[in-house]
XYZ file of C-alpha atoms in Angstrom:
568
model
C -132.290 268.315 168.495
C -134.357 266.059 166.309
C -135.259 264.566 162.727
C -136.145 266.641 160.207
C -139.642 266.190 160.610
C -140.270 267.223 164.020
C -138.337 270.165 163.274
C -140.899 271.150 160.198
C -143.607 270.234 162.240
C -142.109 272.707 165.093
C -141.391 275.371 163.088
C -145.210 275.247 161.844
C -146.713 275.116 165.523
C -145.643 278.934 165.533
C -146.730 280.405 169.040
C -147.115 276.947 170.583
C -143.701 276.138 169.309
C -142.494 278.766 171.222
C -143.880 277.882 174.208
C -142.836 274.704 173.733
C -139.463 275.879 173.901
C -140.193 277.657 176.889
C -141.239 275.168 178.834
C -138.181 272.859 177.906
C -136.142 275.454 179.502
C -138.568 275.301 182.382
C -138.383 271.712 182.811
C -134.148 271.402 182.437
C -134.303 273.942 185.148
C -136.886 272.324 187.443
C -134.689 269.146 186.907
C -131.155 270.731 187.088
C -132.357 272.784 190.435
C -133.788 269.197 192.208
C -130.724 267.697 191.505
C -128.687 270.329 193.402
C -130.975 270.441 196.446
C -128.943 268.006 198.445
C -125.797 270.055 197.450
C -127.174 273.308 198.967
C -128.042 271.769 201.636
C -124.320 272.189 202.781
C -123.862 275.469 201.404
C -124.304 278.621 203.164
C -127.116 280.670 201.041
C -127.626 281.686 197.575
C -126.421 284.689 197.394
C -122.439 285.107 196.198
C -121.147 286.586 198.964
C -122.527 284.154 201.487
C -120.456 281.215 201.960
C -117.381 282.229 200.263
C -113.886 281.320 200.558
C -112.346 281.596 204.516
C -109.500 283.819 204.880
C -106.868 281.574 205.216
C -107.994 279.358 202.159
C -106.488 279.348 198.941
C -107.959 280.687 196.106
C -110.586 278.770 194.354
C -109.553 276.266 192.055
C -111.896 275.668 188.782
C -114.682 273.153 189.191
C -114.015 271.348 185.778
C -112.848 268.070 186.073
C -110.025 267.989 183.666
C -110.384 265.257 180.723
C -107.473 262.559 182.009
C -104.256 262.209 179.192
C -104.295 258.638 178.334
C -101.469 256.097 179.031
C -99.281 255.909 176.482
C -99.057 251.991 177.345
C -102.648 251.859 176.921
C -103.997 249.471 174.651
C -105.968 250.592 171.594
C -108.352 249.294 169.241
C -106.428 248.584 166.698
C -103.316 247.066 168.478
C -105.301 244.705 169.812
C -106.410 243.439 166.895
C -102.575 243.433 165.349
C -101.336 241.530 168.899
C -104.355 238.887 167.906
C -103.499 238.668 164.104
C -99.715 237.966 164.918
C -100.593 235.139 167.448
C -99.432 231.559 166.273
C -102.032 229.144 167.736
C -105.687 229.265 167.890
C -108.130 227.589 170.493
C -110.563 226.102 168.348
C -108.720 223.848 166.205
C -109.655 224.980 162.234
C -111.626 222.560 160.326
C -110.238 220.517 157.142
C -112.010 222.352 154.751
C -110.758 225.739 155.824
C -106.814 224.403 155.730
C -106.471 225.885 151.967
C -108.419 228.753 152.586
C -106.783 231.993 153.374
C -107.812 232.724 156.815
C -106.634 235.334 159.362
C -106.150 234.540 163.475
C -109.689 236.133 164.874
C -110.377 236.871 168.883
C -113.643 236.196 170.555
C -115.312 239.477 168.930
C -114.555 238.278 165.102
C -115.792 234.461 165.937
C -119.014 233.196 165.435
C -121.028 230.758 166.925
C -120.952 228.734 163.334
C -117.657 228.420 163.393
C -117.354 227.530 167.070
C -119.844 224.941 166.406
C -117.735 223.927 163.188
C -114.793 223.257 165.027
C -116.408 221.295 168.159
C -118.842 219.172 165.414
C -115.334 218.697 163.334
C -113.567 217.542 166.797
C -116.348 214.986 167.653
C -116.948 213.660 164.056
C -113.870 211.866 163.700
C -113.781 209.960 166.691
C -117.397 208.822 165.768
C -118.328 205.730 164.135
C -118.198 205.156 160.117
C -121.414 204.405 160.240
C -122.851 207.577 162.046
C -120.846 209.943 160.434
C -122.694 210.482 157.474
C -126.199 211.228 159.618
C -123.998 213.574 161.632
C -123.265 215.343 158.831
C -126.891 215.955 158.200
C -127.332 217.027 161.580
C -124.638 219.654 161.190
C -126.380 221.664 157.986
C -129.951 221.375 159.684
C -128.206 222.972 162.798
C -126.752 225.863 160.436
C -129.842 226.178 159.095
C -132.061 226.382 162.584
C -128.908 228.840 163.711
C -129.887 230.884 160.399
C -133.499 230.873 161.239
C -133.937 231.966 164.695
C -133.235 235.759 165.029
C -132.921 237.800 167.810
C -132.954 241.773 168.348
C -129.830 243.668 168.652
C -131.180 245.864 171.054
C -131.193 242.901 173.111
C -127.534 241.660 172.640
C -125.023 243.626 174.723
C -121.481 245.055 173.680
C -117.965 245.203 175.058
C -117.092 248.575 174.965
C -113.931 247.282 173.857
C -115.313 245.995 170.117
C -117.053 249.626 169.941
C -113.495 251.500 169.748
C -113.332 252.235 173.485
C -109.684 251.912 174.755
C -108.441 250.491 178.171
C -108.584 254.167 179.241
C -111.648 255.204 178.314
C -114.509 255.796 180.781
C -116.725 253.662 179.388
C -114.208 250.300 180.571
C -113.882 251.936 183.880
C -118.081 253.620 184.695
C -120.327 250.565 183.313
C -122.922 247.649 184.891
C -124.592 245.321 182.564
C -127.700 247.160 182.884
C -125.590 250.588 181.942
C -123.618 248.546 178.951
C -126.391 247.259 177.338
C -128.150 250.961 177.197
C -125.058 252.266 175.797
C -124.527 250.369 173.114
C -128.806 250.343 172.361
C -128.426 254.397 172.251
C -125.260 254.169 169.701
C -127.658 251.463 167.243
C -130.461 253.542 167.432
C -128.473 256.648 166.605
C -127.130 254.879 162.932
C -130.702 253.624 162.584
C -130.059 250.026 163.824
C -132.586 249.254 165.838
C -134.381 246.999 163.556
C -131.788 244.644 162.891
C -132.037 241.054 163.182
C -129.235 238.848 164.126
C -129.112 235.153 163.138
C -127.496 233.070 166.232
C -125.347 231.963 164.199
C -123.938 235.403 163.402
C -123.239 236.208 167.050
C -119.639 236.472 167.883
C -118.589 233.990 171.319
C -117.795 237.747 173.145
C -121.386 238.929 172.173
C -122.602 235.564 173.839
C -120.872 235.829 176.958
C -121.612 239.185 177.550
C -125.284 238.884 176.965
C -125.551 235.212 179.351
C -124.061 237.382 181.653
C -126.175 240.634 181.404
C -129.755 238.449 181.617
C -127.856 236.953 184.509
C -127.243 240.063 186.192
C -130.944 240.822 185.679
C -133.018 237.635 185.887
C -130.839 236.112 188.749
C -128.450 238.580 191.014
C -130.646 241.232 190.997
C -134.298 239.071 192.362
C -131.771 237.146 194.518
C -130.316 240.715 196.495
C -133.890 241.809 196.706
C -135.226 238.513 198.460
C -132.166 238.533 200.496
C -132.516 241.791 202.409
C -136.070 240.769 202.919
C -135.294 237.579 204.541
C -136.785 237.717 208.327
C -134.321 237.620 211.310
C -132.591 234.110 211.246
C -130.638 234.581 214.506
C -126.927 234.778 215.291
C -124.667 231.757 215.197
C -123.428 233.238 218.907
C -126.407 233.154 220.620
C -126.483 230.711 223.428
C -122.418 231.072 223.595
C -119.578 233.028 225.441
C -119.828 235.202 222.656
C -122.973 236.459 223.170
C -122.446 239.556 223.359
C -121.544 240.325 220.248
C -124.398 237.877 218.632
C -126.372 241.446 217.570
C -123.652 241.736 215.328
C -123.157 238.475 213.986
C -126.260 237.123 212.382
C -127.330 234.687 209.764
C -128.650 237.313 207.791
C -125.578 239.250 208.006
C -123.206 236.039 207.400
C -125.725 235.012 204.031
C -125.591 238.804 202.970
C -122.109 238.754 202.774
C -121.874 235.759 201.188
C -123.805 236.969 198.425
C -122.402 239.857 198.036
C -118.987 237.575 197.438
C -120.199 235.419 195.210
C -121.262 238.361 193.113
C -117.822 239.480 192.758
C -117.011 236.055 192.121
C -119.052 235.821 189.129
C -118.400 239.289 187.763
C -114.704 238.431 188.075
C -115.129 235.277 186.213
C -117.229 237.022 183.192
C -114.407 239.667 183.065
C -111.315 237.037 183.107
C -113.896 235.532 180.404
C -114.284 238.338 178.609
C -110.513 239.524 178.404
C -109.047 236.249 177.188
C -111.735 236.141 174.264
C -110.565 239.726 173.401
C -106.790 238.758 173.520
C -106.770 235.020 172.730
C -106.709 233.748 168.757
C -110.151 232.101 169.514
C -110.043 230.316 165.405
C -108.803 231.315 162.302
C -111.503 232.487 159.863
C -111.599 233.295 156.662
C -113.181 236.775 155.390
C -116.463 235.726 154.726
C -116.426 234.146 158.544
C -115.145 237.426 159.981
C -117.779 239.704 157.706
C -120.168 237.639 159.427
C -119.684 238.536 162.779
C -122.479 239.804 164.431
C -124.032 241.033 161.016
C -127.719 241.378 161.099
C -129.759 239.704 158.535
C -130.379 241.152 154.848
C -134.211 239.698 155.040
C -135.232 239.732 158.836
C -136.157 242.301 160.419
C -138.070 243.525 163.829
C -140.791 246.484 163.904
C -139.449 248.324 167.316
C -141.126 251.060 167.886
C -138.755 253.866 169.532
C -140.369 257.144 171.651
C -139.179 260.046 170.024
C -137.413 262.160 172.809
C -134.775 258.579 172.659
C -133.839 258.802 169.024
C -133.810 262.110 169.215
C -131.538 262.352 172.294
C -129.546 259.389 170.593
C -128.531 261.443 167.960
C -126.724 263.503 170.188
C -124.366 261.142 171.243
C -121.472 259.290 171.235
C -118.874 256.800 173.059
C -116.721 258.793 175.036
C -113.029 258.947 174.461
C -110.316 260.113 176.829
C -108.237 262.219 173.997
C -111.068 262.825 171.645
C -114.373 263.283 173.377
C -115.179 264.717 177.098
C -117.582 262.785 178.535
C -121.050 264.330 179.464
C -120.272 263.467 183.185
C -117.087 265.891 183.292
C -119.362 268.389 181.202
C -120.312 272.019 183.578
C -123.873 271.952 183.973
C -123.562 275.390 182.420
C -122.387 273.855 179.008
C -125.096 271.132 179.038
C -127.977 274.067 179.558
C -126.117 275.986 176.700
C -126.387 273.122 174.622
C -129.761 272.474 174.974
C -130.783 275.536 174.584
C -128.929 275.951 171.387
C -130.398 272.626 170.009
C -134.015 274.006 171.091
C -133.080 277.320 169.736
C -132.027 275.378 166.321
C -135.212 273.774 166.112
C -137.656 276.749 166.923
C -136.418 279.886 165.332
C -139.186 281.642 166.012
C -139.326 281.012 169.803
C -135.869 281.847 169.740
C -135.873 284.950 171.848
C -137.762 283.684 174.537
C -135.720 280.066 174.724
C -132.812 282.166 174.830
C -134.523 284.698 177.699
C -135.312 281.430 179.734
C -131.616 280.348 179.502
C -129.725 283.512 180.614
C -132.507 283.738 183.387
C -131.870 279.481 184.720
C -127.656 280.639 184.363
C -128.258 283.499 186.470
C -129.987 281.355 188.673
C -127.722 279.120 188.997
C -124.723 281.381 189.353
C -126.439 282.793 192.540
C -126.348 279.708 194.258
C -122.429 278.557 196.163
C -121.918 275.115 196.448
C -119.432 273.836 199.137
C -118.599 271.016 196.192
C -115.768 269.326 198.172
C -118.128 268.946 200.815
C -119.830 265.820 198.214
C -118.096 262.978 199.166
C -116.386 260.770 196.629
C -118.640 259.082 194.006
C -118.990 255.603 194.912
C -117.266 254.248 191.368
C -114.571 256.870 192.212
C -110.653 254.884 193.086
C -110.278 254.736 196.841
C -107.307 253.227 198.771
C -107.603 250.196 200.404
C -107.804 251.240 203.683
C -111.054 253.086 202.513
C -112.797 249.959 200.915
C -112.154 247.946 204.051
C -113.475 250.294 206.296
C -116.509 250.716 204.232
C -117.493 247.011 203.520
C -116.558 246.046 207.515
C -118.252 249.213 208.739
C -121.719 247.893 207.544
C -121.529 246.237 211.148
C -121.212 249.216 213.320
C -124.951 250.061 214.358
C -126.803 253.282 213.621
C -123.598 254.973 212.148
C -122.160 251.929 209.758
C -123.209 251.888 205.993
C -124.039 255.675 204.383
C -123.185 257.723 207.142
C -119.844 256.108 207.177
C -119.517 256.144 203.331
C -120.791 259.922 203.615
C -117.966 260.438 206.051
C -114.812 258.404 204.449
C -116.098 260.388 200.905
C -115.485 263.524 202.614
C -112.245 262.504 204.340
C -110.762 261.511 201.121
C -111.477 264.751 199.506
C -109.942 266.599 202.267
C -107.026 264.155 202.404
C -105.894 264.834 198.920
C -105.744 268.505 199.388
C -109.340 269.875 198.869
C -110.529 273.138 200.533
C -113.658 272.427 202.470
C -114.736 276.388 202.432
C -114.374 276.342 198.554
C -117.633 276.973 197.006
C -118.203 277.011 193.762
C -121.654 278.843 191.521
C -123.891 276.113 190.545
C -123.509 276.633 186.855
C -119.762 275.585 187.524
C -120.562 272.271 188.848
C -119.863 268.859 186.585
C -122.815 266.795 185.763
C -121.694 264.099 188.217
C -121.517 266.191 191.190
C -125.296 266.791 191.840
C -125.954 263.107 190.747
C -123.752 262.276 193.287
C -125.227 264.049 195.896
C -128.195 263.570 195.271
C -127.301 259.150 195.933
C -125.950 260.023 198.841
C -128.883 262.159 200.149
C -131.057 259.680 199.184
C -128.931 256.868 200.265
C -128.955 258.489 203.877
C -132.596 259.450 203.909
C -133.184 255.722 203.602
C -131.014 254.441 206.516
C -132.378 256.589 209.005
C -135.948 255.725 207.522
C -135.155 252.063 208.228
C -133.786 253.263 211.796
C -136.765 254.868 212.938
C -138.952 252.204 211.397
C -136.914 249.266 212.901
C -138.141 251.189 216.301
C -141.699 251.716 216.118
C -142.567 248.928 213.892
C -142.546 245.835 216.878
C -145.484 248.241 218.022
C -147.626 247.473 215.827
C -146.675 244.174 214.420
C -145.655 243.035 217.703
C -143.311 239.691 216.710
C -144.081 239.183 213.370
C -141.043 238.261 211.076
C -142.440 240.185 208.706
C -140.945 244.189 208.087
C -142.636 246.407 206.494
C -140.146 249.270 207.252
C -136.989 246.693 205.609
C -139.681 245.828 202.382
C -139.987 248.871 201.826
C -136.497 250.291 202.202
C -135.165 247.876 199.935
C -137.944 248.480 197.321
C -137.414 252.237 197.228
C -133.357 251.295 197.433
C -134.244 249.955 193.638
C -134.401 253.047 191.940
C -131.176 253.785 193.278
C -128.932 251.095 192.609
C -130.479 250.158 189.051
C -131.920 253.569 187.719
C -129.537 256.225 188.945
C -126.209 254.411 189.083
C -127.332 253.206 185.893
C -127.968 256.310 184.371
C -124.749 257.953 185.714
C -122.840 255.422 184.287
C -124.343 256.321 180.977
C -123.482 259.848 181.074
C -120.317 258.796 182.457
C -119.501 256.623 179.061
C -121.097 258.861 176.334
C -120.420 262.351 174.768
C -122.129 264.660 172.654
C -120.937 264.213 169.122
C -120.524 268.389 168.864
C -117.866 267.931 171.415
C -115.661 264.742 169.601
C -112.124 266.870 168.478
C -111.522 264.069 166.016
C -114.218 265.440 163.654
C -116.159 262.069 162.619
C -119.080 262.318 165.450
C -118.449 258.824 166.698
C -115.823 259.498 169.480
C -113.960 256.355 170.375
C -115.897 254.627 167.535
C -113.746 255.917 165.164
C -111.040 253.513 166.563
C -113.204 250.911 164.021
C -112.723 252.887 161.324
C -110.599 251.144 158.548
C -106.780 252.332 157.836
C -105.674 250.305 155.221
C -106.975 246.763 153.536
C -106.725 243.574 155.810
C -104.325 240.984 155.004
C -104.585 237.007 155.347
C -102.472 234.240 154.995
C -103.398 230.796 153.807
C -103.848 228.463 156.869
C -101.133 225.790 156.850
C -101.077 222.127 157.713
C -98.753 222.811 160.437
C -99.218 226.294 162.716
C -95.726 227.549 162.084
C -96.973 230.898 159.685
C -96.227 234.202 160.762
C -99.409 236.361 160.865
C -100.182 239.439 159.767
C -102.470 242.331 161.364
C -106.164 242.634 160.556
C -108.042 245.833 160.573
C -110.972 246.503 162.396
C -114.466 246.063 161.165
C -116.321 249.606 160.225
C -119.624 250.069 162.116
C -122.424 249.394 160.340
C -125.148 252.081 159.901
C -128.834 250.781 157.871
C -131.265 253.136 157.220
C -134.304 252.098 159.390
C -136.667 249.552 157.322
C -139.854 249.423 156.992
C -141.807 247.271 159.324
C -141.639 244.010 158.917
C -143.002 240.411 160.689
C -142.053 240.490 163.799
C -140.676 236.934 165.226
C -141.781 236.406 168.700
C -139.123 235.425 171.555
C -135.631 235.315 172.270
C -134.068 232.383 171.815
C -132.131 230.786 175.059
C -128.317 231.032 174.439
C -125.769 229.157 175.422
C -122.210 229.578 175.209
C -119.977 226.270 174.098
C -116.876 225.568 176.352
C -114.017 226.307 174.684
C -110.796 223.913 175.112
C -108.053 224.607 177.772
């Protein structure tokens, strides 16, 4: 797993290689082992025959989580595109000098900020004054000019995984944050070499744009905000003084402007994803080819010296966007098949430490197939589809002291496996377990070990601060609650959307990327006076895949975007 020229260098390191390769074993077992520590925790032993099935159970039913059969009403990649190209109006009204051009109907991912700016500058001009139209003019080609100039990284622009391939269906639409989106689509540049690309501002599409405001939202604003807000000191109940009294404990001010963030928060994410959707399914403009080549391509002159660690381009080239037909995720992946694979890719790059890589393996698997999980006893994953019933109980249940929040999550996780059939005596060896499983478990473990910590500290703590509205117990929870919420969901949701390229069945490596791939030439018609032409479908654009430049001047700073309103 690796470039060609850490694998010369390994296979010159001889004896050292070797070890090498033993102690990557080591440390995928030290990992793999932590991670199942708060699943054995409800098992019975290690041994096989301790904690096996009861008597009256049925027989054990196998661990892997089979890869869902799409919809056939799903949406794909390229019908999406043919439903855009056959619409009959667009929203940005096309400028004069494009009506004798042939153009083709383009959604949000295909239209630039140029040409958004063309059509709102084209709107404006004519109602101006005779007399300021010509400076206006000049105003428009130093704008296109400044948009050509200022470049920004495409590391730092995120992607819909719907203009990556991904369908509707895929598990990339249904596991992702912002935080997991924009990682996703960084790992698939850097795998094609990409990571040095420049984009001009005006070459970034109105879908790239919103999704990037809204990610740098997510980050700079939502995230500070949630922190500050679980930090705020007691503010009192709105009951206290009244004939409800008795219930002000569990009506507070802190409580009341909790949930109102937490609200507004699904607010705004519903907003960016109503956004979002109509820019993938509305005729944004027409555009001509030249317009739609430009779409988020990086610069032929520009570009920025980024240094990546080796262990992430190497680990990059391992994967893919996960598809539900073509490509299992690395989430629904045995943890026995992800050791295997390892150790075949350490094996591949160290031939002479072979034996002993291969000796460290089979002894980890036999490790692991010692140790009986009760898996049904890990309660739901928290991105998992619950009833209704389930998410009101959880969100209300925050109220109910000492037993409200994790516990209760903890509990209506485990209820739902039961309730849909699941044996709780079922174990399971530990080599058998999916890649989500011990992730999950090990949230919730941690998840719990926090409440109680702020519990117990929420006790002792008027000791010694006395009545100081200042917590060190709720600082402190909430800072180690970080990790949590924006590294390990994070990462799951990763895992969750990605798949290693040896696994895609549709033979190109790029699992649902290859929904870009072209199948036949585009056609465009020639943009009438009047909107009454039929359309005809577009193909998708092909991914683009540089070799990685040498460095070159690096531009300092991101420059602030902002997204123009389009018309109603």
């Amino acid at each position: 797993m690796g470039s060609g020229g850490d694998r010369s260098s390994l296979h010159a390191s001889g004896t050292g290689a070797s070890s090498r390769g033993g102690n990557m074993i080591r440390i995928t077992a030290i990992l793999t082992l932590t991670m199942l520590l708060p699943s054995v925790a409800t098992s019975n032993g290690s041994a096989a025959v301790i904690g096996r099935t009861a008597p009256f159970a049925p027989a054990p039913t196998p661990v892997h989580e089979v890869n869902p059969t799409a919809e056939p009403t799903t949406e794909t990649y390229p019908e999406r595109l043919e439903l855009v190209g056959q619409l009959q109006r667009p929203r940005l009204p096309t400028p004069k000098a494009l009506v004798d051009e042939e153009t083709s109907c383009a959604s949000g991912d295909f239209t630039t900020l140029s040409v958004v700016y063309d059509a709102l500058f084209e709107s404006v001009h004519e109602i101006l004054p005779p007399a300021l139209q010509g400076p206006a003019l000049a105003q428009q080609a130093a704008a296109h000019r400044d948009m050509q100039m200022l470049h920004i990284s495409t590391l730092a622009v995120s992607e819909n995984p719907l203009t990556l391939g991904a369908d509707f269906d895929d598990p990339a639409l249904r596991y992702r944050s912002p935080l997991s989106q924009l990682l996703v689509s960084g790992l698939l540049k850097i795998r094609d070499g990409r990571e040095s690309e420049a984009i001009p501002l005006g070459n970034i599409t109105v879908l790239q744009a919103v999704e990037t405001v809204w990610l740098y939202l997510f980050a700079t604003v939502l995230i500070p905000t949630r922190f500050v807000t679980g930090n705020v000191p007691p503010l009192g109940s709105p009951l206290t003084g009244t004939n409800a009294d008795a219930f002000a404990p569990y009506v507070t001010y802190n409580g009341l402007l909790s949930y109102a963030l937490r609200y507004t928060e699904r607010g705004l994410d519903e907003l960016y994803h109503r956004t979002a959707g109509a820019l993938l399914h509305q005729c944004v403009a027409r555009v001509t080819d030249e317009q739609r080549a430009q779409a988020g391509a990086p610069s032929e002159t520009v570009r920025f010296d980024i240094p990546i660690a080796p262990i992430v381009r190497e680990v990059a080239g391992h994967l893919a966007l996960a598809d539900t037909e073509t490509c299992t995720p690395i989430g629904q992946l045995t943890l026995r098949r992800l050791v295997t694979y390892v150790s075949e890719q350490a094996q591949a790059q160290n031939p002479r430490g072979a034996g002993r890589i291969q000796a460290e393996t089979t002894r980890l698997l036999g490790a692991m197939r010692g140790i009986r999980i009760h898996h049904n006893l890990i309660p739901l994953d928290p991105d998992e589809e619950r009833s209704v019933g389930e998410r009101v109980m959880s969100r209300m249940g925050t109220a109910i002291p000492i037993f409200g929040g994790t516990p209760l999550d903890i509990m209506l996780g485990i209820s739902h496996n039961l309730g849909h059939g699941a044996d709780p005596w079922e174990t399971v060896s530990a080599d058998e377990l999916t890649v989500s499983k011990p992730i999950t478990a090990v949230y919730y473990a941690s998840k719990l070990a926090l409440h109680f910590t702020g519990l117990v500290g929420s006790q002792f703590e008027p000791a010694f601060l006395g009545d100081s509205p200042f917590s060190f117990t709720r600082l402190m929870v909430s800072t180690l609650d970080l990790p949590l919420a924006y590294g390990l969901i994070t990462a799951h949701h990763v895992i969750r959307s990605m798949c290693l390229r040896a696994d895609d069945t549709s033979g190109t490596g790029l699992g649902a990327e290859a929904n870009r791939l072209p199948a036949a030439a585009p056609t465009t018609t020639r943009t009438p006076s009047s909107p009454t032409t039929n359309r005809t479908p577009t193909v998708p654009r092909t991914s683009r895949a540089i070799p990685k430049p040498p460095p070159a001047p690096l531009i300092p700073g991101l420059p602030v975007l902002s997204l123009p309103g389009l018309p109603g």
